[in-house]
PDB file of C-alpha atoms in Angstrom:
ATOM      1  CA  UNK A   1       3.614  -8.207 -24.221  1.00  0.00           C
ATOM      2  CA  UNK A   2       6.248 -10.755 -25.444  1.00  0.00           C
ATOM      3  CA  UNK A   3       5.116 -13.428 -23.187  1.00  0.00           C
ATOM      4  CA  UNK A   4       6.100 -17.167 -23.855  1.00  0.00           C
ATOM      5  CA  UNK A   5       3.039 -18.433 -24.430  1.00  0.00           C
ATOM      6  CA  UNK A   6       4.158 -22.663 -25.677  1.00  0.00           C
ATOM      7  CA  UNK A   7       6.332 -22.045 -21.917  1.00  0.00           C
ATOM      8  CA  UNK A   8       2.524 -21.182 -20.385  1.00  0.00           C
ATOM      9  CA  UNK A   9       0.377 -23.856 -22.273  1.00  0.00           C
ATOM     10  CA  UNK A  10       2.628 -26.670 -21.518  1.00  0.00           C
ATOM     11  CA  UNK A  11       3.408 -26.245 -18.188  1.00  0.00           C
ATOM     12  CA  UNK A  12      -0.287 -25.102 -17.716  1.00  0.00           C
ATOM     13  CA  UNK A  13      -1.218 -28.491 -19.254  1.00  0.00           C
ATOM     14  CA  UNK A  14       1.072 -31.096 -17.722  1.00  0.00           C
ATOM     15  CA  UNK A  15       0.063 -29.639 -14.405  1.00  0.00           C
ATOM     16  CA  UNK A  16      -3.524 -29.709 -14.892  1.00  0.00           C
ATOM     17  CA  UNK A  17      -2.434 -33.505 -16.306  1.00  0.00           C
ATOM     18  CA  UNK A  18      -1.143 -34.369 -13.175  1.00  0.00           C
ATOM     19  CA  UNK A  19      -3.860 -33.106 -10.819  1.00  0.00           C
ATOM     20  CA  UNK A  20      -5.530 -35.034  -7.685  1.00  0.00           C
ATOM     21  CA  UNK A  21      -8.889 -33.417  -7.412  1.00  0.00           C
ATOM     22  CA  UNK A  22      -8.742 -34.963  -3.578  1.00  0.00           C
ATOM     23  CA  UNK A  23      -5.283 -32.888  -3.200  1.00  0.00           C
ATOM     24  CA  UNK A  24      -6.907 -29.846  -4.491  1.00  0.00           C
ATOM     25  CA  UNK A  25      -9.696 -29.642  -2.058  1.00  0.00           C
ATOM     26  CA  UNK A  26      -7.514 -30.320   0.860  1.00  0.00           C
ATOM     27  CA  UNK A  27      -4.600 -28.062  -0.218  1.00  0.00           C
ATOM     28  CA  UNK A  28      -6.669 -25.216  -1.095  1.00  0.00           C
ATOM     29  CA  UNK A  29      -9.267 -25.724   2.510  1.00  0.00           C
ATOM     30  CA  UNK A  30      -5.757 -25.772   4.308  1.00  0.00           C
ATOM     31  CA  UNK A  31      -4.295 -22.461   2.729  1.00  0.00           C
ATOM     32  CA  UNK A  32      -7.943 -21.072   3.203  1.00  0.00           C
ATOM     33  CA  UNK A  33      -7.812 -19.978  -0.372  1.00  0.00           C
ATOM     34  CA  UNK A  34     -10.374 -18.731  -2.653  1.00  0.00           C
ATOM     35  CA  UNK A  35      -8.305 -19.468  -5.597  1.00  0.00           C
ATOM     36  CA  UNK A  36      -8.376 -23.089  -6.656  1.00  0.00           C
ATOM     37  CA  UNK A  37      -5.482 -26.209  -6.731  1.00  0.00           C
ATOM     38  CA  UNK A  38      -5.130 -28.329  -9.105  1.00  0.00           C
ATOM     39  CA  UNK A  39      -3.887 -31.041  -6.296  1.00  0.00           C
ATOM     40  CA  UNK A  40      -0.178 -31.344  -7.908  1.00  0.00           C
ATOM     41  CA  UNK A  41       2.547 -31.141  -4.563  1.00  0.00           C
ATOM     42  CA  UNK A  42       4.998 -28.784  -4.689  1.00  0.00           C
ATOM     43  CA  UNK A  43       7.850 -31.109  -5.254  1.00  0.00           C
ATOM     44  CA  UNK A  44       6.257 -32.475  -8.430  1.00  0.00           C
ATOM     45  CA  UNK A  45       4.969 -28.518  -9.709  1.00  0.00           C
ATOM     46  CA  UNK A  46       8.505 -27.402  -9.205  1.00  0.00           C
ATOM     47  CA  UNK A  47      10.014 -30.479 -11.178  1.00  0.00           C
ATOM     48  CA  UNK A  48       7.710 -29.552 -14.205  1.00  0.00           C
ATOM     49  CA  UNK A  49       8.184 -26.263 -13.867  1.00  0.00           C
ATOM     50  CA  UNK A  50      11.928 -26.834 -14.393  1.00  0.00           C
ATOM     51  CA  UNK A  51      11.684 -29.573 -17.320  1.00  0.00           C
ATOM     52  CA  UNK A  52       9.230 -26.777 -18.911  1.00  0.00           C
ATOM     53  CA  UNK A  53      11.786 -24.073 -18.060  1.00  0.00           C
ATOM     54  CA  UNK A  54      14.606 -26.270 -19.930  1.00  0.00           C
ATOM     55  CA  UNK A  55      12.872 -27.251 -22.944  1.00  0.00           C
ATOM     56  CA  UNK A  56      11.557 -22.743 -23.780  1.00  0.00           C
ATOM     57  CA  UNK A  57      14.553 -21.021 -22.609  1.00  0.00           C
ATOM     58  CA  UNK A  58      13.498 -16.980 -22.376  1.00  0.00           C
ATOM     59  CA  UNK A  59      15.512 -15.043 -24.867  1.00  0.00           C
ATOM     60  CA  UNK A  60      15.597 -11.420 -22.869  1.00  0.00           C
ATOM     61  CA  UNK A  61      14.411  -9.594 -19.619  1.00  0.00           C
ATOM     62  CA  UNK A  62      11.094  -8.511 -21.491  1.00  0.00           C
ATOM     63  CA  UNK A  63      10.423 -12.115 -22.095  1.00  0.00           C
ATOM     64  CA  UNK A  64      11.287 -13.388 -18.538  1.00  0.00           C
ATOM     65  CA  UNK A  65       9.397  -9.970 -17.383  1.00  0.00           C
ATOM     66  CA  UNK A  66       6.096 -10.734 -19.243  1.00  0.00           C
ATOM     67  CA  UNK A  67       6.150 -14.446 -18.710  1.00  0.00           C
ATOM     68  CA  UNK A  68       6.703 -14.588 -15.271  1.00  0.00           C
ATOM     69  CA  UNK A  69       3.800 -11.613 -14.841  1.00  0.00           C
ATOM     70  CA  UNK A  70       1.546 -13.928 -17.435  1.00  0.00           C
ATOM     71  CA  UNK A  71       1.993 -16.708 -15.197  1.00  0.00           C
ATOM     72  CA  UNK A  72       1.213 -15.215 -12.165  1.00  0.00           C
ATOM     73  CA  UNK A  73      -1.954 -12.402 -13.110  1.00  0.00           C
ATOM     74  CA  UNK A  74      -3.203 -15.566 -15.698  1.00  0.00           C
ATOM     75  CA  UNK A  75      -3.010 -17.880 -13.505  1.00  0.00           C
ATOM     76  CA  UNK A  76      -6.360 -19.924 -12.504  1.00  0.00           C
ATOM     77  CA  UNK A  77      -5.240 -22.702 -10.114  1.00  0.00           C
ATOM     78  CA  UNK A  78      -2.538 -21.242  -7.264  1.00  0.00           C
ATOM     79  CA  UNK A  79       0.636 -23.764  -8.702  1.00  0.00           C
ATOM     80  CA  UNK A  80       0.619 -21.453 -11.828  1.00  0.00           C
ATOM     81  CA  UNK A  81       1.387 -18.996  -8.978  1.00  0.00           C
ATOM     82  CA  UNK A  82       4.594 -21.314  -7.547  1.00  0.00           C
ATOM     83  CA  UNK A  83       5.170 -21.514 -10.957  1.00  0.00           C
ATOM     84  CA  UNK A  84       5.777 -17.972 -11.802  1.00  0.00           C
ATOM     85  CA  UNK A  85       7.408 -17.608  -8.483  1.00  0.00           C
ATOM     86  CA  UNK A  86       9.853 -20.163  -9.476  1.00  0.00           C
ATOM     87  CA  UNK A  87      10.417 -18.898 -13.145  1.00  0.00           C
ATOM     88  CA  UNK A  88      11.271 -15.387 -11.492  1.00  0.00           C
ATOM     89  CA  UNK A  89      13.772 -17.547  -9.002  1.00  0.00           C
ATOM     90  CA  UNK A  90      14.974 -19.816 -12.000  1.00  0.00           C
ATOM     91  CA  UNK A  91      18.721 -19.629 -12.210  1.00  0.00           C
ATOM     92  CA  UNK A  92      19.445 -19.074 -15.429  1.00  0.00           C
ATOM     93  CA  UNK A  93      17.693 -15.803 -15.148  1.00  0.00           C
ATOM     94  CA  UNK A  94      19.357 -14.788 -12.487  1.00  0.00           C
ATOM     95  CA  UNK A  95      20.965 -11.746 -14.060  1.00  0.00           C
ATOM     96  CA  UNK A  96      17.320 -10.776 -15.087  1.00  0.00           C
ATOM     97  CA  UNK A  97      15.869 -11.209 -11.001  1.00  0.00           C
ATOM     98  CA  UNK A  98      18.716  -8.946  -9.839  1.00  0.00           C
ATOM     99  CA  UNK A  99      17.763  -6.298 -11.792  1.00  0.00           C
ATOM    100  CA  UNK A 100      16.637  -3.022  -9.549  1.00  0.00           C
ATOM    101  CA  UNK A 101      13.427  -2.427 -12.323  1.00  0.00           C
ATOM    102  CA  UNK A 102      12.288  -6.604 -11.601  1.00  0.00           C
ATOM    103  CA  UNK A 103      11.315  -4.772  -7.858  1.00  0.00           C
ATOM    104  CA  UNK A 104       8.188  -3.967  -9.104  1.00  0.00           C
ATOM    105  CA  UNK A 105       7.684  -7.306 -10.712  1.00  0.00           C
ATOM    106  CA  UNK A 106       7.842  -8.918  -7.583  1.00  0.00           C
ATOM    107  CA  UNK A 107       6.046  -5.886  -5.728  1.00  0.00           C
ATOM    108  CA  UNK A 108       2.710  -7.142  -7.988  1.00  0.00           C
ATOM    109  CA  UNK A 109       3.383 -10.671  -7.011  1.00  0.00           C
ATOM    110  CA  UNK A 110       3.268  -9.803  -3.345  1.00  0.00           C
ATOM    111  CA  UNK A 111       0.468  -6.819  -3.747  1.00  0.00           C
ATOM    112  CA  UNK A 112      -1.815  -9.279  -5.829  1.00  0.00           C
ATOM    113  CA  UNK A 113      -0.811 -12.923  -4.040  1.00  0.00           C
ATOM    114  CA  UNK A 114      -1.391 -11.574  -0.619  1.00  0.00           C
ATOM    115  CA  UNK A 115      -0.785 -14.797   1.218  1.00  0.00           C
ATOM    116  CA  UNK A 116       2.108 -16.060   3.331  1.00  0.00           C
ATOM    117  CA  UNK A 117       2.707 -19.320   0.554  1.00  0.00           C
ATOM    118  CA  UNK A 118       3.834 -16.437  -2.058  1.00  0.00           C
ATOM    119  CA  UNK A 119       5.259 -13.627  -0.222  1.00  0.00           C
ATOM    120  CA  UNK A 120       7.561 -15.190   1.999  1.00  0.00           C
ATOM    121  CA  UNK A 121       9.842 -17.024  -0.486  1.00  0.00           C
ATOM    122  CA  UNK A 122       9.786 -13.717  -2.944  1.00  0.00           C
ATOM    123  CA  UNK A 123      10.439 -11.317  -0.373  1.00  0.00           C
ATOM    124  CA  UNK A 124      13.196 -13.619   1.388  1.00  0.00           C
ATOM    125  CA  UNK A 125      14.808 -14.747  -2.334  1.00  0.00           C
ATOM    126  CA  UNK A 126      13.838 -12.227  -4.681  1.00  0.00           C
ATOM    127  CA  UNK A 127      13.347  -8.791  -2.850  1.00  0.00           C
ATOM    128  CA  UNK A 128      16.145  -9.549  -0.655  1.00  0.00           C
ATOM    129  CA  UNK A 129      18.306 -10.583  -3.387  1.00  0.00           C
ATOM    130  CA  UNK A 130      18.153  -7.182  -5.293  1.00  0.00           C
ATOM    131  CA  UNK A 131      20.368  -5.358  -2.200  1.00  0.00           C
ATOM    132  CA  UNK A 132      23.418  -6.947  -3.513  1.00  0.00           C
ATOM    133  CA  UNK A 133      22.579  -4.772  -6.514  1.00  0.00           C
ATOM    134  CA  UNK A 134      22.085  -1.594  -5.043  1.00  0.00           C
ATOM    135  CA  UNK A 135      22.004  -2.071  -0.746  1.00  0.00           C
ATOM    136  CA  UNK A 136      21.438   2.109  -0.574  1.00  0.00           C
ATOM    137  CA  UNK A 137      18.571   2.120  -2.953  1.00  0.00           C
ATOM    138  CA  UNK A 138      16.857  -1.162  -1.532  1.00  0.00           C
ATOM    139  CA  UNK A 139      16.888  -0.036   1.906  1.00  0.00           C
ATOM    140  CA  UNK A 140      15.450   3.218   1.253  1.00  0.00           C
ATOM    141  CA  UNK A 141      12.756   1.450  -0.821  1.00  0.00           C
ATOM    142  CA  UNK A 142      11.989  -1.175   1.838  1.00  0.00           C
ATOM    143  CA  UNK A 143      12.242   1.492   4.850  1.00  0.00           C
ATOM    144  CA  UNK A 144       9.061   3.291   2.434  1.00  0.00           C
ATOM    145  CA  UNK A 145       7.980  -0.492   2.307  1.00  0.00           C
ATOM    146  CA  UNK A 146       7.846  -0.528   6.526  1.00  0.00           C
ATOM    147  CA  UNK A 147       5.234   1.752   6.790  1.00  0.00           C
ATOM    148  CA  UNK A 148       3.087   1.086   3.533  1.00  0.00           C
ATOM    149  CA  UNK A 149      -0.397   0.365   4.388  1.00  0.00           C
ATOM    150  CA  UNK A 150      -0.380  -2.825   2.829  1.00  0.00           C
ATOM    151  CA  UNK A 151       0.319  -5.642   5.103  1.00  0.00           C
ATOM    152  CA  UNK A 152       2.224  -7.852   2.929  1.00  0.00           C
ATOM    153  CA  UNK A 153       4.100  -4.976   1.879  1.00  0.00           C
ATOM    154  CA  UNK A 154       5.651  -4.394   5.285  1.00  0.00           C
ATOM    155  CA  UNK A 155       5.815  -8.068   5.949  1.00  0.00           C
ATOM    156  CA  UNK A 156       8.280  -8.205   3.016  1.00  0.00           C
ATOM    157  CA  UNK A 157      10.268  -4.725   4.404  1.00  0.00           C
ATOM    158  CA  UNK A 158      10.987  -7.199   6.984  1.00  0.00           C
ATOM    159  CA  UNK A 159      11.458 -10.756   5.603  1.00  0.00           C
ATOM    160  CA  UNK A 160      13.603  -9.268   2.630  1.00  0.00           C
ATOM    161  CA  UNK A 161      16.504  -8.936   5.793  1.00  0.00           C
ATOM    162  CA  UNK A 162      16.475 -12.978   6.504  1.00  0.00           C
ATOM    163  CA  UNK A 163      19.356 -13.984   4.083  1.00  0.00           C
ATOM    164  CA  UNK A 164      21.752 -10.484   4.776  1.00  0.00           C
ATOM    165  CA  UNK A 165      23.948 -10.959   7.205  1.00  0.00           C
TER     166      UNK A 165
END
């Protein structure tokens, strides 16, 4: 695994820095979440997230791959979640999102996150992004996504259409 592990640690540690343990309770009690907050908003996760981003640019798609993945399976308080979601959004990996083979990158985020906070944004910005890359392949992939038994699977089928015109 070629992870970034410094890109992990730090933002790992100025989020936990930042932390409201007053926050936490109430964010996680409202998102009726068995997996912990840290009590950082999402406005102030994202803008670390990015400054972290900036300062340990990912040299490859096997970097970006593993990091994001890291992130997200690693991740004990649910930012690290929005954080991995937003690495795997990140502009400047772009190129590396789009790819056809990232579908089942973001097929583990939605499997394993399971929760409307997660799934929505990846399946409306990264799922539905990948059918300018292949529209033929994606729709046969998200028409086997329609009738998957997993719920959040054929949530996303749908929600991957809400930026297509």
């Amino acid at each position: 695994m070629t992870a970034n592990r410094a890109l992990i640690e730090e933002v790992t540690a100025r989020l936990a820095a930042e932390g409201d343990p007053e926050r936490a309770e109430s964010q996680q009690r409202y998102m009726k979440s068995s997996m912990p907050y840290l009590g950082v908003t999402l406005p102030r996760t994202t803008a670390i997230a990015k400054e972290v981003f900036a300062a340990h640019p990912l040299a490859s798609y096997e970097e970006w791959r593993d990091t994001v993945l890291a992130l997200f399976r690693g991740a004990t308080h649910r930012e690290l979640w929005y954080v991995a979601e937003e690495l795997a959004e990140w502009r400047a990996y772009r190129e590396y999102a789009s790819r056809l083979e990232s579908l089942s990158i973001y097929e583990a985020i939605i499997t394993e996150g399971a929760w409307w906070d997660i799934v929505d944004g990846t399946a409306a910005y990264l799922v539905g992004g990948l059918f300018a890359s292949d529209a033929e392949w994606m729709t046969a992939r998200m028409r086997e996504w329609s009738v998957d038994p997993h719920l959040w699977k054929r949530r996303t089928a749908i929600l991957c259409q809400m930026r297509r015109k």
